[in-house]
N, CA, C and O atoms as a DFTB+ gen file, in Angstrom:
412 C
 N C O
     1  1     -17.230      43.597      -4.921
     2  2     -17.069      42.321      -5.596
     3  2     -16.414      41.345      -4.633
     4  3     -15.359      41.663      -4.083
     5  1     -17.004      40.146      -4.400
     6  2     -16.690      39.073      -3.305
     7  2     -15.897      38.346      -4.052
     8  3     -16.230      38.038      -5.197
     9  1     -14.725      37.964      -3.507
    10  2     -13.673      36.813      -4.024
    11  2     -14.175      35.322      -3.863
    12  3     -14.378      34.922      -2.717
    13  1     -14.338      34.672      -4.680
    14  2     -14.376      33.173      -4.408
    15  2     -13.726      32.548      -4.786
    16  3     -13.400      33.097      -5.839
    17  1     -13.086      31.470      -4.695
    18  2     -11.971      30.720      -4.558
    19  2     -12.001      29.072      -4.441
    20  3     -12.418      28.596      -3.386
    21  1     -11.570      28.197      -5.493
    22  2     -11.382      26.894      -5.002
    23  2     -10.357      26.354      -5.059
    24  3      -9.568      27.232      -5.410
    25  1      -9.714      25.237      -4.910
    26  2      -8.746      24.625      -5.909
    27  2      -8.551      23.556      -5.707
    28  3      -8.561      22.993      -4.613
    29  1      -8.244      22.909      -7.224
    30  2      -8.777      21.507      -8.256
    31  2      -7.529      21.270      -8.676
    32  3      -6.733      22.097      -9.122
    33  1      -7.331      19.784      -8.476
    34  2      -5.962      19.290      -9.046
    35  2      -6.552      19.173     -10.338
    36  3      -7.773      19.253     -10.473
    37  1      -5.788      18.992     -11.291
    38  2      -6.082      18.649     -12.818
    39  2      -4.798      18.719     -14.193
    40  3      -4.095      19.721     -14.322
    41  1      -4.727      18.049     -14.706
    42  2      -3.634      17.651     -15.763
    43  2      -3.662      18.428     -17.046
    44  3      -4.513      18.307     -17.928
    45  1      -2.770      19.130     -17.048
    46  2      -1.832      20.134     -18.262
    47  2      -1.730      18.913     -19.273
    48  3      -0.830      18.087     -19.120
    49  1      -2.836      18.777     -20.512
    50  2      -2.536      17.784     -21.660
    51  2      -1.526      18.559     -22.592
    52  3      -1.383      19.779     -22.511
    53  1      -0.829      17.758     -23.492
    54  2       0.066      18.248     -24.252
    55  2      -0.402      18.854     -25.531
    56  3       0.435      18.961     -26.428
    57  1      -1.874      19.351     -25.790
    58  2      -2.142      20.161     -26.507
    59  2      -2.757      20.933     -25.867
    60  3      -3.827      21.377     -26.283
    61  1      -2.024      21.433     -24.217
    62  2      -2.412      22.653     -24.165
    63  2      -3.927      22.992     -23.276
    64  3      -4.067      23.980     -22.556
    65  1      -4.975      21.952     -23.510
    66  2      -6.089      21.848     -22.971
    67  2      -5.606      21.394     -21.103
    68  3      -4.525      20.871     -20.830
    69  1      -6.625      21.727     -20.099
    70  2      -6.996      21.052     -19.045
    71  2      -7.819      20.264     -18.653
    72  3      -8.993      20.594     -18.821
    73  1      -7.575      19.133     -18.086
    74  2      -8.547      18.234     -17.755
    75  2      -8.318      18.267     -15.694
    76  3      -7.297      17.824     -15.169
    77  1      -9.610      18.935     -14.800
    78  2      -9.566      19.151     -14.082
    79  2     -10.683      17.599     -13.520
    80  3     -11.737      17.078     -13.884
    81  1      -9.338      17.318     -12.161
    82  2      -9.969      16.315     -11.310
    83  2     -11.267      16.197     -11.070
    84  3     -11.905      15.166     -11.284
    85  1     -11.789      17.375     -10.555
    86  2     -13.246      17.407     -10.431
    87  2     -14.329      18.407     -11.015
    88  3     -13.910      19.293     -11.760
    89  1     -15.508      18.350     -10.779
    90  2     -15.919      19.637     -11.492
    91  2     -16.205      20.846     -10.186
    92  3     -16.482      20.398      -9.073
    93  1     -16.123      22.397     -10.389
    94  2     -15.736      23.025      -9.832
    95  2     -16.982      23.662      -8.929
    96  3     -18.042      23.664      -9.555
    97  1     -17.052      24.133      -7.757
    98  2     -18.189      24.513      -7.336
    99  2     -18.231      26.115      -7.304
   100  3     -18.214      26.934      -6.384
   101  1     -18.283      26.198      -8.493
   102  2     -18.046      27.948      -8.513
   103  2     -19.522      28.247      -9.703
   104  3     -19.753      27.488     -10.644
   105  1     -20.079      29.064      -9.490
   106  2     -21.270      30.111     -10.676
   107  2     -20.323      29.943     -11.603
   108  3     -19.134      29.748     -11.353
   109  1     -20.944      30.029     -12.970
   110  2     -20.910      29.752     -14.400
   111  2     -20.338      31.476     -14.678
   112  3     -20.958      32.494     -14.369
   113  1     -19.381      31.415     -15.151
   114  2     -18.698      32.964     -15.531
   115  2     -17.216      33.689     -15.527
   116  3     -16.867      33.932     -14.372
   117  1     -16.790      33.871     -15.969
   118  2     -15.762      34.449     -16.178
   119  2     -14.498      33.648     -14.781
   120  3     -15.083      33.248     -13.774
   121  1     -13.116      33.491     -14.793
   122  2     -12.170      32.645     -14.126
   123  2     -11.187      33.510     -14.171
   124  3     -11.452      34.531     -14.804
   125  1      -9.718      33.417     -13.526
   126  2      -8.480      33.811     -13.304
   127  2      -8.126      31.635     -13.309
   128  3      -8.838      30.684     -12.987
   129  1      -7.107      31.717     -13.696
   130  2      -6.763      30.097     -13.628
   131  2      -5.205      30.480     -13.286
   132  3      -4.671      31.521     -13.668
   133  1      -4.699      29.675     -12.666
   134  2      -2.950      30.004     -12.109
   135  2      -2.811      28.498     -11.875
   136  3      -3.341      27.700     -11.101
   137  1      -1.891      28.420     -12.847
   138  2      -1.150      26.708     -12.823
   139  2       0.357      26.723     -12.137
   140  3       1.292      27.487     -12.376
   141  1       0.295      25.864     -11.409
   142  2       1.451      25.810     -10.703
   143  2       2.150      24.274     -10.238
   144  3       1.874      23.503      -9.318
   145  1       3.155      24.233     -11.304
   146  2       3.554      22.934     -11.786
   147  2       3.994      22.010      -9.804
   148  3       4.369      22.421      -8.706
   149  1       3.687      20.898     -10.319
   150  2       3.723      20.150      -9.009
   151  2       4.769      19.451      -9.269
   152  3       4.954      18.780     -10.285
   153  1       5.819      19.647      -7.937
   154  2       7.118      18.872      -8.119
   155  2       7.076      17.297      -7.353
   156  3       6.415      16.903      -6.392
   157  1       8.146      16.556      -8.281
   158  2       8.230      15.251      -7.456
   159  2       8.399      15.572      -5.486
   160  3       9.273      16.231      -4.923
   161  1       7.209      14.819      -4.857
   162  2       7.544      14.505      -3.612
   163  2       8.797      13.326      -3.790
   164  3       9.871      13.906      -3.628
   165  1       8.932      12.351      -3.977
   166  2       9.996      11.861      -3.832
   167  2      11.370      11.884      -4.825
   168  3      11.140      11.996      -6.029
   169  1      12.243      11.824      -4.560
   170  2      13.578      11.943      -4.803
   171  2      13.691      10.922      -6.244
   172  3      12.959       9.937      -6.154
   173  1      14.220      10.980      -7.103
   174  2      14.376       9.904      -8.158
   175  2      15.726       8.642      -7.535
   176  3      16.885       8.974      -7.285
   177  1      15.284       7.512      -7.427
   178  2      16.117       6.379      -6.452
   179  2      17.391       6.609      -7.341
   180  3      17.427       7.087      -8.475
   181  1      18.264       6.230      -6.684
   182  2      19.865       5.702      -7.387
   183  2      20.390       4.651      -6.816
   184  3      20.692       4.431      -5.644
   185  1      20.480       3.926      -7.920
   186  2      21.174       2.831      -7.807
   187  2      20.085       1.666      -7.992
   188  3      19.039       1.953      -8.575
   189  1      20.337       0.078      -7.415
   190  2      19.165      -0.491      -8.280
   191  2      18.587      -1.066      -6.855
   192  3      19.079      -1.177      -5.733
   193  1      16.961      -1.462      -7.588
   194  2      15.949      -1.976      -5.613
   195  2      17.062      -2.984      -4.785
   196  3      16.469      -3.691      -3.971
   197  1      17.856      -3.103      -4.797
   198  2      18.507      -3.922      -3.629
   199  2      19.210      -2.557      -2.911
   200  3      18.984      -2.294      -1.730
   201  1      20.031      -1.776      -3.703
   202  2      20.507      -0.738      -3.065
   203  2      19.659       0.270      -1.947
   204  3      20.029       0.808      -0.903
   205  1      18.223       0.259      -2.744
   206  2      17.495       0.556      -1.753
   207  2      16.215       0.050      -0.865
   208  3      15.459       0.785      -0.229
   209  1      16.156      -1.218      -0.957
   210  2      16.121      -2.430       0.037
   211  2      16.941      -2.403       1.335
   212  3      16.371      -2.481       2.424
   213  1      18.344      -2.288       1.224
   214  2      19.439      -2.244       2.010
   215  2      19.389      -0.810       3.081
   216  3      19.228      -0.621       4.286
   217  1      19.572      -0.156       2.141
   218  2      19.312       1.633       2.511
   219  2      17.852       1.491       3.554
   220  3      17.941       1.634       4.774
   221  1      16.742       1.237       2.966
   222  2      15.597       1.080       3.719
   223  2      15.429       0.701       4.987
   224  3      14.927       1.364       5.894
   225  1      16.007      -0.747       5.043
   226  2      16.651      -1.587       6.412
   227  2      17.730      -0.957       7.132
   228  3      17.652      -1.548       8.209
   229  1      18.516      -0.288       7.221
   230  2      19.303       0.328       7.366
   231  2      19.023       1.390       8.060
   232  3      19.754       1.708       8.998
   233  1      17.859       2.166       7.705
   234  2      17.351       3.585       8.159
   235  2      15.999       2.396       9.543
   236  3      15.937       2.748      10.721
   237  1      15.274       1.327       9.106
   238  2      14.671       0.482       9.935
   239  2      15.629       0.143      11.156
   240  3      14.961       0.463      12.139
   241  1      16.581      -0.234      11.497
   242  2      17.183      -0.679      11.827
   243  2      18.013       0.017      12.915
   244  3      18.454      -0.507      13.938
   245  1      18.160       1.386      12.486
   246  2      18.682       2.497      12.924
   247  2      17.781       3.227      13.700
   248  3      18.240       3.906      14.619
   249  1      15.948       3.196      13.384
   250  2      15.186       3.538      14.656
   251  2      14.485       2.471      15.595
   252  3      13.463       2.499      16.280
   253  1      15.564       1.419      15.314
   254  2      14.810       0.428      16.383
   255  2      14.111      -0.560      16.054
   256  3      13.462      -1.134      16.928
   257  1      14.073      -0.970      14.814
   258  2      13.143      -1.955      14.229
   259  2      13.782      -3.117      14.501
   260  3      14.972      -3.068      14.813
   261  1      13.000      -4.545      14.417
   262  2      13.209      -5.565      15.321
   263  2      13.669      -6.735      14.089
   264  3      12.639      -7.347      13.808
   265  1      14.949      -7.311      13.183
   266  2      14.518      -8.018      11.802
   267  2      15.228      -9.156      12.983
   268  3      16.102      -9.119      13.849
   269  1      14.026     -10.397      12.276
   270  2      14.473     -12.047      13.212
   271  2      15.538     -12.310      11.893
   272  3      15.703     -12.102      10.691
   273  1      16.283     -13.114      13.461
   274  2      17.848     -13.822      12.506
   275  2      17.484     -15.303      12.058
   276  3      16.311     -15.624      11.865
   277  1      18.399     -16.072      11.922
   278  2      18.333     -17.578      11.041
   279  2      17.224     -18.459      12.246
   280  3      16.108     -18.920      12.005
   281  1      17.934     -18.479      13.478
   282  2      16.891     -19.444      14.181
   283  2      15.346     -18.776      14.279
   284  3      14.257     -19.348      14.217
   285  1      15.633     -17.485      14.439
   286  2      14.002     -17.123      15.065
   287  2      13.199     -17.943      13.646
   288  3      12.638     -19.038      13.617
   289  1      13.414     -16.908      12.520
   290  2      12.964     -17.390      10.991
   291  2      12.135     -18.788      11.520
   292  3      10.939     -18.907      11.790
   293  1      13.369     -19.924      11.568
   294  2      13.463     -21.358      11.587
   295  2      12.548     -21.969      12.667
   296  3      12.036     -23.089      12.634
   297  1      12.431     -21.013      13.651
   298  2      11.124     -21.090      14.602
   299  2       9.783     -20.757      14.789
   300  3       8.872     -21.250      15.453
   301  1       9.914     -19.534      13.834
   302  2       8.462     -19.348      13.056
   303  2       7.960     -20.127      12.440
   304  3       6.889     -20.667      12.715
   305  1       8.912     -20.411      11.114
   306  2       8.313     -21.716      10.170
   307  2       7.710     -22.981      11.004
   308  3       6.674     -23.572      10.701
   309  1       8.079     -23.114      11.487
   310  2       7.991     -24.622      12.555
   311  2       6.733     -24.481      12.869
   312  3       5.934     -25.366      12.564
   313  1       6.263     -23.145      13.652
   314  2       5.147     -22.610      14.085
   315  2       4.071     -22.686      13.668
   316  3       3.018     -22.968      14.240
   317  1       4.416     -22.284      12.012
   318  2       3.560     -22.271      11.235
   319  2       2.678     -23.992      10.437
   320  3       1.550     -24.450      10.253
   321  1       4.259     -24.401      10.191
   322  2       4.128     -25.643       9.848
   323  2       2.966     -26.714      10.925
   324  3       2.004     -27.346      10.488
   325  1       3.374     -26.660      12.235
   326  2       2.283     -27.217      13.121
   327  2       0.948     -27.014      13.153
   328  3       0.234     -27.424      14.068
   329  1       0.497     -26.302      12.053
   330  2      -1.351     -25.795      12.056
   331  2      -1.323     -25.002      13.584
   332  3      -0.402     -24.599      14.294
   333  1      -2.850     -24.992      13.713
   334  2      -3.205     -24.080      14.519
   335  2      -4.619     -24.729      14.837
   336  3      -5.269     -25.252      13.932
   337  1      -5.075     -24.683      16.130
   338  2      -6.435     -25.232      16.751
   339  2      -7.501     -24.646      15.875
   340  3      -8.136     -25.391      15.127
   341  1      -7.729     -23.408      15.917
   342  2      -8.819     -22.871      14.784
   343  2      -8.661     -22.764      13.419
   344  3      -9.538     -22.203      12.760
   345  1      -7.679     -23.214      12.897
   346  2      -7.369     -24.377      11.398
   347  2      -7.953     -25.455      11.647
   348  3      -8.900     -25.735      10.912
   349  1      -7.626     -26.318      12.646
   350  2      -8.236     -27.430      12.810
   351  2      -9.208     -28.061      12.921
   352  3      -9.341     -29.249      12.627
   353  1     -10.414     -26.965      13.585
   354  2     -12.029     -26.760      13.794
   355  2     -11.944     -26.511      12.709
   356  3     -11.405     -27.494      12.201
   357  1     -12.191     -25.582      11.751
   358  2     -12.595     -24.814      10.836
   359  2     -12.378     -26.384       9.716
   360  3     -13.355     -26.905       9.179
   361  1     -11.244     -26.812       9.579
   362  2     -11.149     -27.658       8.695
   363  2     -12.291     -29.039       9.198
   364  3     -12.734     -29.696       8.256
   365  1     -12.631     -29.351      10.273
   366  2     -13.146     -29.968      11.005
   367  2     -14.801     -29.927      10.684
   368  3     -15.390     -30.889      10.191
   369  1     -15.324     -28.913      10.970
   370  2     -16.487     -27.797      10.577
   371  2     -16.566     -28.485       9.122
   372  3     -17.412     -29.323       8.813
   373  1     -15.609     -28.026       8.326
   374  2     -15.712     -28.083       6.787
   375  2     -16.349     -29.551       6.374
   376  3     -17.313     -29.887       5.685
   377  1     -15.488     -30.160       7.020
   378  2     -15.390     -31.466       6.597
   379  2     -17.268     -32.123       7.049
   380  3     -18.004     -32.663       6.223
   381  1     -17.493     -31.962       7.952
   382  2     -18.983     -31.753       8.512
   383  2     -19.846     -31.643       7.645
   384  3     -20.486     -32.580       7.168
   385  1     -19.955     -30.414       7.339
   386  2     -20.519     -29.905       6.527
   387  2     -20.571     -30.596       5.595
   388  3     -21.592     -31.281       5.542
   389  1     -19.650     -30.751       4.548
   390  2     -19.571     -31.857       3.237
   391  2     -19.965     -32.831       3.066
   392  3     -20.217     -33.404       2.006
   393  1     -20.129     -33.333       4.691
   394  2     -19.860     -35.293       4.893
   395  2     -22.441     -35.005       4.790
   396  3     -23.188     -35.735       4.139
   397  1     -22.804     -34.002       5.508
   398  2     -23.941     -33.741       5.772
   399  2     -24.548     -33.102       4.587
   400  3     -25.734     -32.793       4.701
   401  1     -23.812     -32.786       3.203
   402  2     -24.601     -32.286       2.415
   403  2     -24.417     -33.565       0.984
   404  3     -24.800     -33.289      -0.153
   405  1     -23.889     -34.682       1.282
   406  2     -23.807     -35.391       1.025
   407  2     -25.222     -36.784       0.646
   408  3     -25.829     -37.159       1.649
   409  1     -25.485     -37.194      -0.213
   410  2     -27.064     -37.941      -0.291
   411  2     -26.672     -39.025       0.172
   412  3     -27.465     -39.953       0.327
């Protein structure tokens, strides 16, 4: 007798029935079924999302991650605020277009 074998995530309903993720690629006949409850991968948070906002940055921060201070910020915006050459075509283009589909 040859062993065959798959395995299918699927949800323990509260009357007891299973509802399996997928359907199974096994011959029509007789089963062994072994449920084996799945634990939280993550930890339940404590404390409230700023606490771990902070915590997050903190562990960022600690391998090297790069956060801009008040001027950089204030120099980005600026950056941004000035458009950009291919904003400028594109809006350019647009405008073209409109002025030419125009009667």
């Amino acid at each position: 007798m040859s062993l065959l074998e798959t395995t299918i995530g699927g949800i323990l309903q509260p009357d007891g029935t299973l509802v399996l993720d997928a359907r199974p690629n096994l011959s029509p006949g007789r089963v062994t079924v072994v449920l084996r409850q799945q634990t939280e991968a993550v930890p339940p948070l404590r404390g409230d999302w700023f606490d771990f906002l902070m915590s997050a940055r903190k562990r960022m921060e600690d391998a090297g991650c790069h956060f801009m201070n008040d001027g950089e910020v204030q120099t980005h915006i600026e950056w941004l605020r000035e458009g950009d050459q291919i904003d400028d075509l594109l809006r350019e283009t647009s405008d073209i277009r409109r002025q030419s589909e125009q009667p």
